Coordinates of C-alpha atoms in Angstrom, one line a residue:
X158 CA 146.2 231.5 223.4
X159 CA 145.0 231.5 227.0
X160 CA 145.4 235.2 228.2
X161 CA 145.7 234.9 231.8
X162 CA 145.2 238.5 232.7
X163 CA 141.8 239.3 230.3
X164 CA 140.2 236.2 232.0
X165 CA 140.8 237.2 235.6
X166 CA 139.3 240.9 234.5
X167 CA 136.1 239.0 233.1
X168 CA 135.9 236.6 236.5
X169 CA 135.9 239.6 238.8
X170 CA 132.9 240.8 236.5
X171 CA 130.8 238.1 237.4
X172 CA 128.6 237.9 241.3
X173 CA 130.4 235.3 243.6
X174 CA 127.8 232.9 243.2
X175 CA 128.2 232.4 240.2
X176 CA 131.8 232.2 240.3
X177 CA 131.1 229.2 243.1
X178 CA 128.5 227.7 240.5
X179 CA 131.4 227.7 237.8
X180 CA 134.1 226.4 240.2
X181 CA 131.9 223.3 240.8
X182 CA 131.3 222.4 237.1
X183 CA 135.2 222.3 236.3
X184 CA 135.7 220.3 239.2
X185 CA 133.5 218.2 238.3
X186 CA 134.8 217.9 234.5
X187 CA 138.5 217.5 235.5
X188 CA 137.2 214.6 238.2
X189 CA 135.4 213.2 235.2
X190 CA 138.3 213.7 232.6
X191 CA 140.9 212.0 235.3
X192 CA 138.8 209.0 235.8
X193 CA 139.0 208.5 231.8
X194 CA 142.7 208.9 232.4
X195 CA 142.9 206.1 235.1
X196 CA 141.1 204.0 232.4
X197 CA 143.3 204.6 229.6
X198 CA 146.4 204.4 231.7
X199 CA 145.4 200.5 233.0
X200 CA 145.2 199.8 229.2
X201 CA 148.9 201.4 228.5
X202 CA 149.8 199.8 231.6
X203 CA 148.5 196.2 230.2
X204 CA 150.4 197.2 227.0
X205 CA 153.3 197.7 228.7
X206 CA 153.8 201.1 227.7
X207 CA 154.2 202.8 230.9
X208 CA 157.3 202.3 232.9
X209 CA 156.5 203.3 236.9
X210 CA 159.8 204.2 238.0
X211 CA 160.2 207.0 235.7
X212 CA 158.7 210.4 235.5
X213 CA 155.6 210.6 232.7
X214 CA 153.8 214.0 231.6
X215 CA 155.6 216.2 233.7
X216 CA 154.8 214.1 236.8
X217 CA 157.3 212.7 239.3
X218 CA 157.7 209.1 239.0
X219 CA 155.6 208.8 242.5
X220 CA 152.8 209.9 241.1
X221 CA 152.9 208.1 237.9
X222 CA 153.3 205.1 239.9
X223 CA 150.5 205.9 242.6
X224 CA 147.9 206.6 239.2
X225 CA 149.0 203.0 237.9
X226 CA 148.5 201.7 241.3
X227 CA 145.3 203.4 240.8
X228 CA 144.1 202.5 237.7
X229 CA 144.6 198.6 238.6
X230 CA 142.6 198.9 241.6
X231 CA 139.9 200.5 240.6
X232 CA 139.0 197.9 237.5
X233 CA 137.9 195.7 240.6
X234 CA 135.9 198.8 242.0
X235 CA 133.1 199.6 239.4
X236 CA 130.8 201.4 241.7
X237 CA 133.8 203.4 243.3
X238 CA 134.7 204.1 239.6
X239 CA 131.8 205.6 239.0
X240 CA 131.2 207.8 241.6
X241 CA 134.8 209.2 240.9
X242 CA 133.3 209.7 236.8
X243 CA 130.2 211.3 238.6
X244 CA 132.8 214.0 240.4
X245 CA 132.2 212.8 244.0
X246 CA 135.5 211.8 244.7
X247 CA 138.7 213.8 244.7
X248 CA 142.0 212.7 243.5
X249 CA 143.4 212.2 247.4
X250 CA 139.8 210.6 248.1
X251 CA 140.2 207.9 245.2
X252 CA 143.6 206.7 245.6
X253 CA 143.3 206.5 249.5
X254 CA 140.0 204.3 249.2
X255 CA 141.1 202.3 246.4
X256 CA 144.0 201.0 248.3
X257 CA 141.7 199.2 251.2
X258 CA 138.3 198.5 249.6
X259 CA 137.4 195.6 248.4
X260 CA 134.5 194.1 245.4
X261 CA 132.7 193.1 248.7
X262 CA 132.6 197.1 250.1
X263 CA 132.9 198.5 246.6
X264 CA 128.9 200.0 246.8
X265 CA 129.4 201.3 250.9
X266 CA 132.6 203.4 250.2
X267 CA 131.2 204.4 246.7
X268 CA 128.6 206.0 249.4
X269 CA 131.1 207.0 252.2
X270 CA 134.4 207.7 251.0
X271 CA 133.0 211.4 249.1
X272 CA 132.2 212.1 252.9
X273 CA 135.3 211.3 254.1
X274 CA 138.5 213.7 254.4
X275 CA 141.5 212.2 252.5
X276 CA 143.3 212.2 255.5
X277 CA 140.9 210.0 257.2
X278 CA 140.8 207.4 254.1
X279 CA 144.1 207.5 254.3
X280 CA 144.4 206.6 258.0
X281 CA 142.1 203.7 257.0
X282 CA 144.7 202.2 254.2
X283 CA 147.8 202.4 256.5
X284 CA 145.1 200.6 259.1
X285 CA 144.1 197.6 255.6
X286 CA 146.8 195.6 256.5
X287 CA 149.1 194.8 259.8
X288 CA 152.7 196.1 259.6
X289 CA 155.1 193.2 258.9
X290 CA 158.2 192.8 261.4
X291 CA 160.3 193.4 258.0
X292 CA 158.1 196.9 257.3
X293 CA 158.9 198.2 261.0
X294 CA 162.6 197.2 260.5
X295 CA 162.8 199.1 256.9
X296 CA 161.6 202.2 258.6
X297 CA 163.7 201.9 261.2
X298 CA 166.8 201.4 258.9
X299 CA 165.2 204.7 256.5
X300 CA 165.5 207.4 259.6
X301 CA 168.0 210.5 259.2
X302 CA 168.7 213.9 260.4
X303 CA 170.8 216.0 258.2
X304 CA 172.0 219.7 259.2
X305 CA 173.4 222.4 256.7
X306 CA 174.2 226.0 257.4
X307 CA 173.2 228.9 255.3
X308 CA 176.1 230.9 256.5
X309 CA 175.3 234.3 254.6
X310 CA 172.3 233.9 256.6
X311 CA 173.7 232.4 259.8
X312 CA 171.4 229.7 260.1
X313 CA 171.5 225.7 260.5
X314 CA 168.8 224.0 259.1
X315 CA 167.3 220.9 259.9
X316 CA 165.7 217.9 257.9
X317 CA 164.9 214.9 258.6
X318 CA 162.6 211.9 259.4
X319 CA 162.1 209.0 262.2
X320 CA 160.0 206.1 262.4
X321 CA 156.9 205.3 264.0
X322 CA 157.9 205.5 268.0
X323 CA 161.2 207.3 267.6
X324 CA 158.6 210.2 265.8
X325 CA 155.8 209.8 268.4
X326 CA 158.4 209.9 271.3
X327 CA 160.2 213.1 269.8
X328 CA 156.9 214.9 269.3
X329 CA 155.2 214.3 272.7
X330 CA 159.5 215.1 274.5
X331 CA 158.9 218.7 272.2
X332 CA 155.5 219.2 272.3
X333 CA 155.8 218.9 276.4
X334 CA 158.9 221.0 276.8
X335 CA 157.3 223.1 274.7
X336 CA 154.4 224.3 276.4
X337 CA 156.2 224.1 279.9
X338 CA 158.3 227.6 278.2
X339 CA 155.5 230.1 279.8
X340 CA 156.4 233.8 279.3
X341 CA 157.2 235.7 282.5
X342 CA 154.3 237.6 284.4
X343 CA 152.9 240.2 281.9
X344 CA 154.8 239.2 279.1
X345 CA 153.3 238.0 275.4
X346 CA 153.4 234.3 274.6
X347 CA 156.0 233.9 272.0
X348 CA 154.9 231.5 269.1
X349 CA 154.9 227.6 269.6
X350 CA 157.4 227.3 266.5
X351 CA 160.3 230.0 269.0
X352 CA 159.3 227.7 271.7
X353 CA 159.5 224.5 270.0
X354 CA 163.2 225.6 268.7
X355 CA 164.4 226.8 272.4
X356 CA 162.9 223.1 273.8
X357 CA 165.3 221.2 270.9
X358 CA 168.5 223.3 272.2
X359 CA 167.1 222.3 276.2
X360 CA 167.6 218.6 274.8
X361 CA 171.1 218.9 273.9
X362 CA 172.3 220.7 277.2
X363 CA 174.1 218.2 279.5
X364 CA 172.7 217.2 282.9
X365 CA 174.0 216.9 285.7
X366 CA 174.7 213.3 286.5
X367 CA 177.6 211.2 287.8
X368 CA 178.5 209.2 284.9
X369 CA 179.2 206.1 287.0
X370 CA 175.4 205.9 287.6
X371 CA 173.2 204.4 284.9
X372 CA 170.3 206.2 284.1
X373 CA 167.3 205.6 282.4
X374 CA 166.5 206.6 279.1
X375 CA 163.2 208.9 278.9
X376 CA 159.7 206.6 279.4
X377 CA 157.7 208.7 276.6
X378 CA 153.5 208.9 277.9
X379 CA 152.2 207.4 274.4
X380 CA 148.7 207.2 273.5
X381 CA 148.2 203.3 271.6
X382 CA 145.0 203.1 269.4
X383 CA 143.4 200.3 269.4
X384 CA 140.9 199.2 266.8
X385 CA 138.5 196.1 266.7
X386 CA 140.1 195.0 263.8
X387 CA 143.5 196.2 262.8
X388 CA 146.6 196.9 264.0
X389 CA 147.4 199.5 267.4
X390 CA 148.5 202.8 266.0
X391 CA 150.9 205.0 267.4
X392 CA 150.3 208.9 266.2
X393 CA 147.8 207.6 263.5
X394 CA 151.1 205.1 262.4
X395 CA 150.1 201.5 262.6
X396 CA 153.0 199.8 264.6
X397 CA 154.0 195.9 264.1
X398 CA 153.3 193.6 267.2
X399 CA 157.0 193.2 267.8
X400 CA 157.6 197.0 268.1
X401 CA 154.6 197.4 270.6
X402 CA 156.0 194.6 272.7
X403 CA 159.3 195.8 273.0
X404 CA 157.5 199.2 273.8
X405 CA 155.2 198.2 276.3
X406 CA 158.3 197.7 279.4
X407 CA 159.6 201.2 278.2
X408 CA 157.0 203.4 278.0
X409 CA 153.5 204.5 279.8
X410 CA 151.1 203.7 278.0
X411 CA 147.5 204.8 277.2
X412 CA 145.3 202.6 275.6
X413 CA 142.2 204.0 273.5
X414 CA 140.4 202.1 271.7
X415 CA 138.2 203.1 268.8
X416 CA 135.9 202.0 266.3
X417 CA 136.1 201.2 262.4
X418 CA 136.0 204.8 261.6
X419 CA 138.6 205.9 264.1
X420 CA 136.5 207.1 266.8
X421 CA 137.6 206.9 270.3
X422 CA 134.9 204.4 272.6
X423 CA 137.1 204.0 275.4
X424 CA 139.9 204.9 276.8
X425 CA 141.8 202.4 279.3
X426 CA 143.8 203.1 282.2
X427 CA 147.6 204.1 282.1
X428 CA 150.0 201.2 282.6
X429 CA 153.4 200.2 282.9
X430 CA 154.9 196.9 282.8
X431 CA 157.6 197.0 284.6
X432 CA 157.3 198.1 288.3
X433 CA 160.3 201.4 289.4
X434 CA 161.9 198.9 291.8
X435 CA 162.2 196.3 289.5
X436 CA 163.7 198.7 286.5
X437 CA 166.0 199.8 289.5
X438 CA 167.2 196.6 290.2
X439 CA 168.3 196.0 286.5
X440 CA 169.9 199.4 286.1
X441 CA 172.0 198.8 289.5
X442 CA 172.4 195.1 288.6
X443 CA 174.2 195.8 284.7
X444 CA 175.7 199.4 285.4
X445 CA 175.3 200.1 281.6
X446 CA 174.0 198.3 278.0
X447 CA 174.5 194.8 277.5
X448 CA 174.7 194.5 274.0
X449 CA 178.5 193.1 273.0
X450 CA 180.6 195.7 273.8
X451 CA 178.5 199.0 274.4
X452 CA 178.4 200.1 278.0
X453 CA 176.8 203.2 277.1
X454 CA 175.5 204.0 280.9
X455 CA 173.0 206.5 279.9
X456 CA 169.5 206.5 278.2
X457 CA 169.1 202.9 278.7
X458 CA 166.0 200.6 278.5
X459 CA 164.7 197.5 279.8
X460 CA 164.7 194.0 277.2
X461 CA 163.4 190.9 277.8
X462 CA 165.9 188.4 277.1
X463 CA 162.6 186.1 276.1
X464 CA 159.9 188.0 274.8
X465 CA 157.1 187.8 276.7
X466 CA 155.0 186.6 273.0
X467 CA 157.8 184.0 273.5
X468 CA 156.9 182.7 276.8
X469 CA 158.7 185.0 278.7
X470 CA 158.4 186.9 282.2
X471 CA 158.8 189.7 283.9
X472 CA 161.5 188.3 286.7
X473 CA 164.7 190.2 286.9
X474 CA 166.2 186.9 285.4
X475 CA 164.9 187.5 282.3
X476 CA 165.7 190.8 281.9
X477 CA 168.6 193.1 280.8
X478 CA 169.4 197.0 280.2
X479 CA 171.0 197.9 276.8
X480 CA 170.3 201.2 275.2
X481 CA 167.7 202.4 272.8
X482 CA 169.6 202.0 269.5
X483 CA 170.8 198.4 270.6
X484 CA 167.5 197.7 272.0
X485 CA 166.1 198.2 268.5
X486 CA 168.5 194.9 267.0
X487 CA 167.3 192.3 269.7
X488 CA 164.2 189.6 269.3
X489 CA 161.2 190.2 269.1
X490 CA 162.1 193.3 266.9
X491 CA 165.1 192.6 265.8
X492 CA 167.6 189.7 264.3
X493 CA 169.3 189.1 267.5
X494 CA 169.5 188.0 271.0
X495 CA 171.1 187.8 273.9
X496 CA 171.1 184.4 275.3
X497 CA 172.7 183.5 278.9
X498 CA 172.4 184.4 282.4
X499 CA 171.8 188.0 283.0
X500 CA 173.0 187.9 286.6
X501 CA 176.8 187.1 285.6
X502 CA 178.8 189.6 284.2
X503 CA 179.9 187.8 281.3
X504 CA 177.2 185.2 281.3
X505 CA 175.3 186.3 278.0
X506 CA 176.3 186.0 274.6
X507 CA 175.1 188.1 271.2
X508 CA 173.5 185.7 268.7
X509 CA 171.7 186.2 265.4
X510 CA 168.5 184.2 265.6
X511 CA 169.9 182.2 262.3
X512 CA 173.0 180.8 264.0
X513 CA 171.2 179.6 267.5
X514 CA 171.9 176.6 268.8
X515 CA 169.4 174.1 270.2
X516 CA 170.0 175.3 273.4
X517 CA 169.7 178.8 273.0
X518 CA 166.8 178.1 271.1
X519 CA 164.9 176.5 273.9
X520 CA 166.0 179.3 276.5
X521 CA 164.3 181.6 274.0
X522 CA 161.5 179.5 273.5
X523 CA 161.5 179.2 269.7
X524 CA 162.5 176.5 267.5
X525 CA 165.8 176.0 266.6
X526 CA 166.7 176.7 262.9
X527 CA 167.0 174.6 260.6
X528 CA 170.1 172.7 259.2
X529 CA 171.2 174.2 255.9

């Protein structure tokens, strides 16, 4: 029987450096001993005696079914393989690199990937592949904020988690507000995580705004990554083409672009799409949201009834205000449009992309569906 408390009086016997020396050998052997694992695991996993979606040796099924994942990669990866055997490659290291090299690059990351933070590698998966319009939708559909109160306490608490912009947008809104809280002349800085809480509570106190006047919803200062090869990344979150369009008339934008290893090699010049008189125009124009029914008046955005991907412009014509959670549902992003003439009142009508008709199809510049 291991006795945890004689071994920890031996340990503290022994001069650091060789405690170091020691450290390194057993991470070494467990590297070495997981790497066996992975291999028996792909042979359990042909045998089909390893189910995924269930917990397996005391593991969550997550990470039984990120070491499956794993172990069927790396049979393609011999050289990664080995440098994992040889105790160069962490756990986080090897399933992050796994998931984006290739037999082709197998020998470089074998090289680079030990030099690498897990974070980084990571990074570089998400970055392997362009987000599908279908992905950005799912993580749309996955966000949630849930409260609870501890009362013997008196606290609420807070969990919860938002996609891609919505994330970037409510980060930069905090972070900003924030660090504009400056203590009083002589006072102590309280900590970011006091300020960060009072900034939340400043969001949810109402302005003071007549509520026959549309206003616009918050234009977020977002900084896009752009790679040579890859998709643009929002807060280290690769973001489908769709979602940046429909970002790009709501939001300044920065764009940096970097190199295959993340590094910044130029940063562009702030834009916005849409000129302040010509948002104006579409706020004063509509008076509130578009979309069916909702005439929500505040927090609205700016859609392009024809994407500009589409063939579309920037004239007033072609564009409408609806608010952020309906803007979200229409084309590029989402399954429907708004097809009509903007400057009318009741000239436009909601339509899922499936049920267009040729008509509406040509004003949106795409093909009209198919007959069933």
């Amino acid at each position: 029987m291991f006795a945890i408390a004689d071994h920890l009086d031996e340990l503290r016997c022994w001069p650091t450096d060789r405690l170091e020396r020691r450290r390194v050998e057993l991470v070494q052997a467990k590297r070495r001993l997981e790497t066996e694992e992975l291999a028996i695991v792909r042979v359990l996993d042909e045998r089909g005696r390893i189910d995924a979606t269930v917990g397996d040796q005391g593991e969550s099924p997550r990470t039984v079914r990120d070491r499956v994942e794993t172990a069927r990669r790396l049979e393609s990866l011999p050289e990664i393989a080995a440098a994992a055997y040889d105790g160069a490659l962490s756990a986080e290291q090897l399933s992050a690199v796994t998931r984006f090299a290739d037999e082709g690059s197998d020998a470089e990351w074998a090289r680079r990937a030990p030099n690498v933070t897990p974070g980084e590698l990571a990074r570089m998966a998400r970055n392997a592949s362009k987000p599908a319009t279908d992905e950005s939708r799912a993580r749309y559909e996955a966000r949630e904020l849930r409260m609870w109160w501890t009362h013997d306490k008196g606290m609420l608490h807070l969990r919860g988690q938002l996609p891609d912009v919505m994330g970037a947008t409510l980060e930069a809104t905090i972070t900003k507000l924030t660090e504009q809280l400056k203590p009083a002349t002589g006072q102590a800085w309280d900590s970011f995580e006091h300020r960060a809480a009072d900034a939340l509570l400043a969001l949810c106190e109402e302005p003071e705004t007549n509520e026959q006047t549309p206003t616009l919803a918050s234009r977020p200062a977002l900084h896009v990554a752009v790679p040579e090869h890859g998709p643009a990344e929002i807060a280290g979150i690769p973001i489908a083409d769709s979602l940046l369009e429909q970002l790009r008339a709501n939001a300044t934008i920065e764009p940096v672009l970097v190199d295959d290893d993340g590094v910044a090699v130029a940063i562009g010049k702030r834009f916005s799409v849409l000129s302040p008189k010509v948002i104006r125009a579409v706020l004063l124009r509509d008076g509130g949201c578009r979309y069916a029914n909702c005439r929500a008046r505040r927090g609205l955005q700016v859609h392009h009834l024809r994407p500009r991907s589409w063939g579309g412009s920037d004239d007033i014509s072609g564009l409408v205000a609806v608010c952020a959670r309906h803007h979200r549902m229409l084309v590029p992003h989402g399954r429907w449009a708004l097809v009509g003439n903007p400057n009318q009142p009741d000239g436009l009508q909601l339509t899922r992309l499936d049920d267009l008709s040729p008509d509406q199809a040509e004003q949106l510049g795409r093909p009209p569906p198919r007959a069933p």
